[in-house]
Amino acid sequence: MKAMVYRRFGGPEILEPAEPPVPKVSVDAVLVRVRAAAVNPADACLQAGALDDAVETFFPVVPGWDIAGVVERAGPGAPEFAPGDEVIGYVRGEVQRAHGGFAELVAADVRTLVPKPAGQSFAEASALPLAGLTAYQAVVHALAVRPAETLLVHGAAGGVGSLAAQIGRAREARVIGTAAPRDHAYLRSLGVEPVGYGEGVAGRVRALAPGGVDAVLDAAGRGTLAATAEMVRPGTRVASVAEPGLPGVTDVFCRLAQEDFTAMAALAESGRLRARVGGVFPLERAADAQRAHAAGSVRGRVVVEVA
């Protein structure tokens, strides 16, 4: 089995090819042939050792939490899936070991998988799990966005922000999104009203929503909430996925909840939720994929194509 692994903490340069054994499949697990795996900021943090105080690591590690692939075999306690089923998975484990998506095969707990949305490529579908779950839990649970409300999304063209904006639109809310000018056409294609970043952003938002907004999601960080604080009126709900610990702001951290995962995937199945993929790299160039992601030079998600 081909895979990319790291045997110590570091950056993209420590990734190396390996041939670990085919994963064992427990009673309630599924063996998935990975077709694509998305690159996430969390993967980079773990690989760099930034979370070593909180997460046990056993080397070598196969990185990659987000996968899309095809079921090879299902354990007897996993009747939900059968060989040939197309799935997406959030295969985050309690410990880091040789179980990630930068490999031809991965064994995944049945609770970490849902059917792949039809009509989406494996690359697009692989970019949904972590970012999509985060966006769904922010918009639906933390902010409880309702029809006819106005939702302001900072970083609306990014991985989480673009999905949050689409989920807001699916909930029949008006969505205003801050983004760089080069991404405004993309936001308009999602039904989002774009606003430029930078000096004067509060005034530009106020021009669109003179009475303020009902909910704000910060998917950008870097002091963005402070720059638009005047748009927050009494009763406005504010959440952040980018800058934790701010007073009066609900922090959102992705949690694997199967009900949410299923609901998020159903939105994608219906055509109302789609990740933007900006770069696809073959497995042997996984380090380049990580570099491209870190540099922010790709408009859209970066994906490793495995098979």
Tab-separated table of C-alpha atoms in Angstrom:
chain	number	residue	atom	x	y	z
A	1	MET	CA	0.000	0.000	0.000
A	2	LYS	CA	1.378	3.391	-1.009
A	3	ALA	CA	1.220	6.269	1.450
A	4	MET	CA	2.922	9.484	2.493
A	5	VAL	CA	4.062	9.582	6.107
A	6	TYR	CA	6.060	11.613	8.595
A	7	ARG	CA	8.316	10.095	11.234
A	8	ARG	CA	8.989	13.238	13.271
A	9	PHE	CA	7.442	16.665	13.684
A	10	GLY	CA	8.101	19.335	11.075
A	11	GLY	CA	6.862	20.978	7.907
A	12	PRO	CA	6.089	19.661	4.425
A	13	GLU	CA	9.723	18.671	3.936
A	14	ILE	CA	9.408	15.747	6.367
A	15	LEU	CA	6.770	13.921	4.309
A	16	GLU	CA	8.157	10.816	2.647
A	17	PRO	CA	6.780	7.882	0.654
A	18	ALA	CA	6.190	4.626	2.495
A	19	GLU	CA	4.452	1.288	2.118
A	20	PRO	CA	2.708	0.574	5.418
A	21	PRO	CA	0.681	-2.613	5.803
A	22	VAL	CA	-2.959	-2.680	4.711
A	23	PRO	CA	-5.004	-1.432	7.706
A	24	LYS	CA	-6.859	-3.982	9.797
A	25	VAL	CA	-10.634	-3.650	9.792
A	26	SER	CA	-12.484	-4.040	13.082
A	27	VAL	CA	-16.062	-5.214	13.470
A	28	ASP	CA	-17.633	-1.763	13.154
A	29	ALA	CA	-15.155	-0.293	10.682
A	30	VAL	CA	-14.949	0.106	6.920
A	31	LEU	CA	-11.936	-0.240	4.637
A	32	VAL	CA	-11.979	2.625	2.138
A	33	ARG	CA	-9.918	2.965	-1.028
A	34	VAL	CA	-9.071	6.653	-0.930
A	35	ARG	CA	-9.576	8.623	-4.123
A	36	ALA	CA	-8.869	12.089	-2.729
A	37	ALA	CA	-7.878	13.694	0.573
A	38	ALA	CA	-8.128	17.389	1.371
A	39	VAL	CA	-5.372	19.425	3.033
A	40	ASN	CA	-6.455	21.090	6.282
A	41	PRO	CA	-4.821	23.591	8.666
A	42	ALA	CA	-5.330	21.058	11.472
A	43	ASP	CA	-3.136	18.543	9.650
A	44	ALA	CA	-0.324	21.090	9.472
A	45	CYS	CA	-0.616	21.904	13.186
A	46	LEU	CA	-0.426	18.242	14.143
A	47	GLN	CA	2.449	17.587	11.759
A	48	ALA	CA	4.385	20.526	13.193
A	49	GLY	CA	3.884	19.204	16.725
A	50	ALA	CA	1.880	22.245	17.800
A	51	LEU	CA	-0.671	20.028	19.574
A	52	ASP	CA	1.806	17.558	21.066
A	53	ASP	CA	0.684	18.459	24.599
A	54	ALA	CA	-2.896	17.475	23.791
A	55	VAL	CA	-2.708	14.683	21.196
A	56	GLU	CA	-0.836	11.398	21.454
A	57	THR	CA	1.287	10.648	18.399
A	58	PHE	CA	2.726	7.312	17.307
A	59	PHE	CA	5.103	7.492	14.361
A	60	PRO	CA	4.971	6.998	11.465
A	61	VAL	CA	1.864	9.102	10.884
A	62	VAL	CA	-0.216	9.177	7.708
A	63	PRO	CA	-1.790	12.672	7.662
A	64	GLY	CA	-5.146	13.593	6.178
A	65	TRP	CA	-8.438	13.782	8.081
A	66	ASP	CA	-10.760	14.485	5.118
A	67	ILE	CA	-11.263	11.726	2.569
A	68	ALA	CA	-13.461	10.682	-0.327
A	69	GLY	CA	-13.274	7.178	-1.693
A	70	VAL	CA	-14.891	3.824	-2.364
A	71	VAL	CA	-15.680	1.095	0.161
A	72	GLU	CA	-13.497	-2.002	-0.295
A	73	ARG	CA	-14.828	-3.983	2.632
A	74	ALA	CA	-17.145	-3.429	5.578
A	75	GLY	CA	-16.905	-5.129	8.943
A	76	PRO	CA	-19.839	-7.298	10.070
A	77	GLY	CA	-20.947	-4.561	12.454
A	78	ALA	CA	-21.097	-1.938	9.683
A	79	PRO	CA	-24.133	-2.933	7.580
A	80	GLU	CA	-24.649	0.675	6.450
A	81	PHE	CA	-22.013	0.276	3.739
A	82	ALA	CA	-21.112	-2.312	1.126
A	83	PRO	CA	-18.222	-2.733	-1.320
A	84	GLY	CA	-18.494	-0.196	-4.122
A	85	ASP	CA	-20.265	2.483	-2.082
A	86	GLU	CA	-18.829	5.960	-2.539
A	87	VAL	CA	-18.243	7.729	0.781
A	88	ILE	CA	-16.717	10.783	2.402
A	89	GLY	CA	-15.116	10.633	5.814
A	90	TYR	CA	-13.811	12.716	8.665
A	91	VAL	CA	-11.253	10.171	9.839
A	92	ARG	CA	-9.844	12.111	12.750
A	93	GLY	CA	-8.624	9.736	15.443
A	94	GLU	CA	-8.083	10.199	19.153
A	95	VAL	CA	-4.384	9.606	18.504
A	96	GLN	CA	-2.229	10.300	15.485
A	97	ARG	CA	-0.884	7.184	13.808
A	98	ALA	CA	-0.767	5.507	10.402
A	99	HIS	CA	-4.475	5.918	9.679
A	100	GLY	CA	-4.874	9.094	7.600
A	101	GLY	CA	-6.058	9.822	4.091
A	102	PHE	CA	-2.714	10.331	2.355
A	103	ALA	CA	-2.741	6.614	1.579
A	104	GLU	CA	-4.351	4.210	-0.848
A	105	LEU	CA	-6.395	2.547	1.895
A	106	VAL	CA	-7.726	3.682	5.248
A	107	ALA	CA	-9.799	1.866	7.872
A	108	ALA	CA	-12.484	4.141	9.276
A	109	ASP	CA	-15.025	3.788	12.047
A	110	VAL	CA	-18.458	3.553	10.414
A	111	ARG	CA	-19.538	6.625	12.399
A	112	THR	CA	-16.984	8.777	10.579
A	113	LEU	CA	-18.447	8.103	7.120
A	114	VAL	CA	-21.460	9.250	5.120
A	115	PRO	CA	-22.416	8.638	1.471
A	116	LYS	CA	-20.569	10.839	-1.019
A	117	PRO	CA	-22.832	13.505	-2.530
A	118	ALA	CA	-23.803	12.445	-6.029
A	119	GLY	CA	-22.778	14.802	-8.786
A	120	GLN	CA	-19.625	15.956	-7.005
A	121	SER	CA	-16.130	14.825	-7.908
A	122	PHE	CA	-14.039	12.946	-5.360
A	123	ALA	CA	-11.816	16.017	-5.071
A	124	GLU	CA	-14.756	18.316	-4.303
A	125	ALA	CA	-16.325	15.834	-1.893
A	126	SER	CA	-13.064	15.321	0.012
A	127	ALA	CA	-13.026	19.032	0.861
A	128	LEU	CA	-16.366	18.851	2.681
A	129	PRO	CA	-15.981	16.961	5.989
A	130	LEU	CA	-13.994	19.192	8.376
A	131	ALA	CA	-14.801	22.560	6.801
A	132	GLY	CA	-18.404	21.595	6.106
A	133	LEU	CA	-19.024	20.300	9.614
A	134	THR	CA	-17.459	23.420	11.113
A	135	ALA	CA	-19.572	25.683	8.911
A	136	TYR	CA	-22.752	23.719	9.599
A	137	GLN	CA	-22.276	23.723	13.357
A	138	ALA	CA	-21.481	27.450	13.305
A	139	VAL	CA	-24.474	28.524	11.223
A	140	VAL	CA	-27.069	26.027	12.458
A	141	HIS	CA	-26.130	25.580	16.113
A	142	ALA	CA	-23.928	28.440	17.347
A	143	LEU	CA	-25.719	31.184	15.390
A	144	ALA	CA	-29.100	29.491	14.788
A	145	VAL	CA	-29.578	31.468	11.565
A	146	ARG	CA	-33.228	31.713	10.513
A	147	PRO	CA	-35.034	32.628	7.275
A	148	ALA	CA	-35.044	36.335	6.345
A	149	GLU	CA	-32.246	37.150	8.798
A	150	THR	CA	-29.030	38.828	7.684
A	151	LEU	CA	-25.829	36.860	8.207
A	152	LEU	CA	-22.437	38.550	7.859
A	153	VAL	CA	-19.604	36.107	7.070
A	154	HIS	CA	-16.033	37.324	7.340
A	155	GLY	CA	-13.709	35.358	5.065
A	156	ALA	CA	-16.661	34.272	2.939
A	157	ALA	CA	-14.506	32.976	0.083
A	158	GLY	CA	-12.387	30.722	2.293
A	159	GLY	CA	-12.750	27.035	3.065
A	160	VAL	CA	-15.120	27.353	6.029
A	161	GLY	CA	-16.513	30.773	5.138
A	162	SER	CA	-17.727	29.821	1.660
A	163	LEU	CA	-19.523	26.755	3.001
A	164	ALA	CA	-21.031	28.763	5.863
A	165	ALA	CA	-22.295	31.340	3.369
A	166	GLN	CA	-23.933	28.601	1.306
A	167	ILE	CA	-25.519	27.044	4.383
A	168	GLY	CA	-26.862	30.464	5.343
A	169	ARG	CA	-28.396	30.839	1.896
A	170	ALA	CA	-29.851	27.316	2.143
A	171	ARG	CA	-31.551	28.459	5.366
A	172	GLU	CA	-33.084	31.344	3.380
A	173	ALA	CA	-31.023	34.031	5.046
A	174	ARG	CA	-29.562	37.076	3.385
A	175	VAL	CA	-25.780	36.673	3.395
A	176	ILE	CA	-23.205	39.456	3.206
A	177	GLY	CA	-19.633	38.250	2.834
A	178	THR	CA	-16.280	39.985	3.179
A	179	ALA	CA	-13.582	38.870	0.749
A	180	ALA	CA	-10.829	40.124	-1.520
A	181	PRO	CA	-12.131	41.796	-4.694
A	182	ARG	CA	-10.868	38.936	-6.870
A	183	ASP	CA	-13.386	36.643	-5.114
A	184	HIS	CA	-16.454	38.864	-5.425
A	185	ALA	CA	-17.703	37.207	-8.613
A	186	TYR	CA	-17.453	33.830	-6.902
A	187	LEU	CA	-19.486	35.075	-3.939
A	188	ARG	CA	-22.152	36.521	-6.234
A	189	SER	CA	-22.425	33.105	-7.893
A	190	LEU	CA	-23.350	31.732	-4.446
A	191	GLY	CA	-26.029	34.380	-3.911
A	192	VAL	CA	-23.824	36.262	-1.449
A	193	GLU	CA	-23.471	40.069	-1.418
A	194	PRO	CA	-19.708	40.743	-1.422
A	195	VAL	CA	-17.886	43.430	0.545
A	196	GLY	CA	-14.196	44.255	0.271
A	197	TYR	CA	-11.759	43.768	3.136
A	198	GLY	CA	-9.630	46.507	4.632
A	199	GLU	CA	-10.100	50.076	5.742
A	200	GLY	CA	-13.700	51.208	5.594
A	201	VAL	CA	-15.165	47.704	5.692
A	202	ALA	CA	-17.674	48.668	8.397
A	203	GLY	CA	-19.024	51.471	6.242
A	204	ARG	CA	-19.382	49.175	3.262
A	205	VAL	CA	-21.297	46.650	5.334
A	206	ARG	CA	-23.461	49.431	6.808
A	207	ALA	CA	-24.368	50.587	3.307
A	208	LEU	CA	-25.859	47.154	2.651
A	209	ALA	CA	-27.383	46.663	6.116
A	210	PRO	CA	-28.053	50.100	7.681
A	211	GLY	CA	-29.803	48.566	10.685
A	212	GLY	CA	-27.041	46.101	11.460
A	213	VAL	CA	-27.019	42.349	11.060
A	214	ASP	CA	-28.621	39.476	12.929
A	215	ALA	CA	-25.623	37.146	13.036
A	216	VAL	CA	-21.887	37.350	12.370
A	217	LEU	CA	-19.472	34.510	11.655
A	218	ASP	CA	-15.762	35.262	11.707
A	219	ALA	CA	-13.903	32.807	9.491
A	220	ALA	CA	-11.054	35.234	8.841
A	221	GLY	CA	-9.600	36.322	12.204
A	222	ARG	CA	-6.857	38.962	12.369
A	223	GLY	CA	-9.044	41.473	14.214
A	224	THR	CA	-11.841	41.410	11.654
A	225	LEU	CA	-14.604	41.356	14.261
A	226	ALA	CA	-13.261	44.502	15.907
A	227	ALA	CA	-13.300	46.300	12.568
A	228	THR	CA	-17.042	45.708	12.167
A	229	ALA	CA	-18.094	45.864	15.841
A	230	GLU	CA	-20.534	48.696	15.128
A	231	MET	CA	-22.617	46.336	12.983
A	232	VAL	CA	-23.415	44.301	16.094
A	233	ARG	CA	-26.651	45.477	17.691
A	234	PRO	CA	-28.422	44.165	20.816
A	235	GLY	CA	-29.436	40.602	20.086
A	236	THR	CA	-26.871	40.000	17.344
A	237	ARG	CA	-25.288	36.550	17.639
A	238	VAL	CA	-21.552	36.386	16.993
A	239	ALA	CA	-19.387	33.298	16.503
A	240	SER	CA	-15.828	32.673	15.421
A	241	VAL	CA	-13.924	29.731	13.981
A	242	ALA	CA	-10.740	31.767	13.635
A	243	GLU	CA	-10.023	33.808	16.762
A	244	PRO	CA	-11.029	32.057	20.009
A	245	GLY	CA	-11.488	33.676	23.395
A	246	LEU	CA	-13.033	37.010	22.395
A	247	PRO	CA	-15.612	38.416	24.856
A	248	GLY	CA	-19.210	37.910	23.787
A	249	VAL	CA	-18.215	35.614	20.928
A	250	THR	CA	-19.142	31.931	20.685
A	251	ASP	CA	-16.147	29.840	19.713
A	252	VAL	CA	-16.846	27.034	17.253
A	253	PHE	CA	-14.659	23.947	17.131
A	254	CYS	CA	-15.575	21.116	14.794
A	255	ARG	CA	-17.091	18.127	16.542
A	256	LEU	CA	-17.817	14.844	14.812
A	257	ALA	CA	-21.582	14.488	15.230
A	258	GLN	CA	-23.098	11.992	12.819
A	259	GLU	CA	-26.438	13.795	12.651
A	260	ASP	CA	-24.708	17.021	11.607
A	261	PHE	CA	-22.442	15.180	9.174
A	262	THR	CA	-25.451	13.545	7.531
A	263	ALA	CA	-27.371	16.819	7.331
A	264	MET	CA	-24.384	18.657	5.861
A	265	ALA	CA	-23.889	15.919	3.249
A	266	ALA	CA	-27.600	16.074	2.395
A	267	LEU	CA	-27.222	19.774	1.576
A	268	ALA	CA	-24.373	18.867	-0.766
A	269	GLU	CA	-26.449	16.067	-2.277
A	270	SER	CA	-29.233	18.568	-2.999
A	271	GLY	CA	-26.817	20.846	-4.856
A	272	ARG	CA	-26.900	23.635	-2.277
A	273	LEU	CA	-23.400	23.074	-0.896
A	274	ARG	CA	-20.179	22.670	-2.841
A	275	ALA	CA	-16.558	23.228	-1.858
A	276	ARG	CA	-14.353	25.219	-4.214
A	277	VAL	CA	-11.246	23.254	-5.164
A	278	GLY	CA	-8.337	25.330	-6.408
A	279	GLY	CA	-5.456	22.852	-6.629
A	280	VAL	CA	-5.119	19.092	-7.033
A	281	PHE	CA	-1.793	17.322	-6.482
A	282	PRO	CA	-0.893	13.638	-6.912
A	283	LEU	CA	-0.057	11.637	-3.793
A	284	GLU	CA	3.689	11.753	-4.410
A	285	ARG	CA	3.497	15.562	-4.378
A	286	ALA	CA	1.660	15.788	-1.065
A	287	ALA	CA	4.416	18.023	0.332
A	288	ASP	CA	3.839	20.484	-2.522
A	289	ALA	CA	0.129	20.403	-1.727
A	290	GLN	CA	0.903	21.351	1.863
A	291	ARG	CA	3.198	24.148	0.699
A	292	ALA	CA	0.536	25.540	-1.635
A	293	HIS	CA	-2.004	25.467	1.173
A	294	ALA	CA	0.338	27.205	3.607
A	295	ALA	CA	1.254	29.885	1.070
A	296	GLY	CA	-2.394	30.724	0.404
A	297	SER	CA	-1.590	30.957	-3.284
A	298	VAL	CA	-4.492	28.752	-4.377
A	299	ARG	CA	-8.034	30.134	-4.654
A	300	GLY	CA	-10.005	27.289	-3.149
A	301	ARG	CA	-9.174	24.097	-1.311
A	302	VAL	CA	-6.027	22.085	-1.945
A	303	VAL	CA	-6.577	18.359	-2.482
A	304	VAL	CA	-4.290	15.336	-2.769
A	305	GLU	CA	-5.472	12.905	-5.434
A	306	VAL	CA	-4.639	9.395	-4.313
A	307	ALA	CA	-6.009	7.096	-7.014
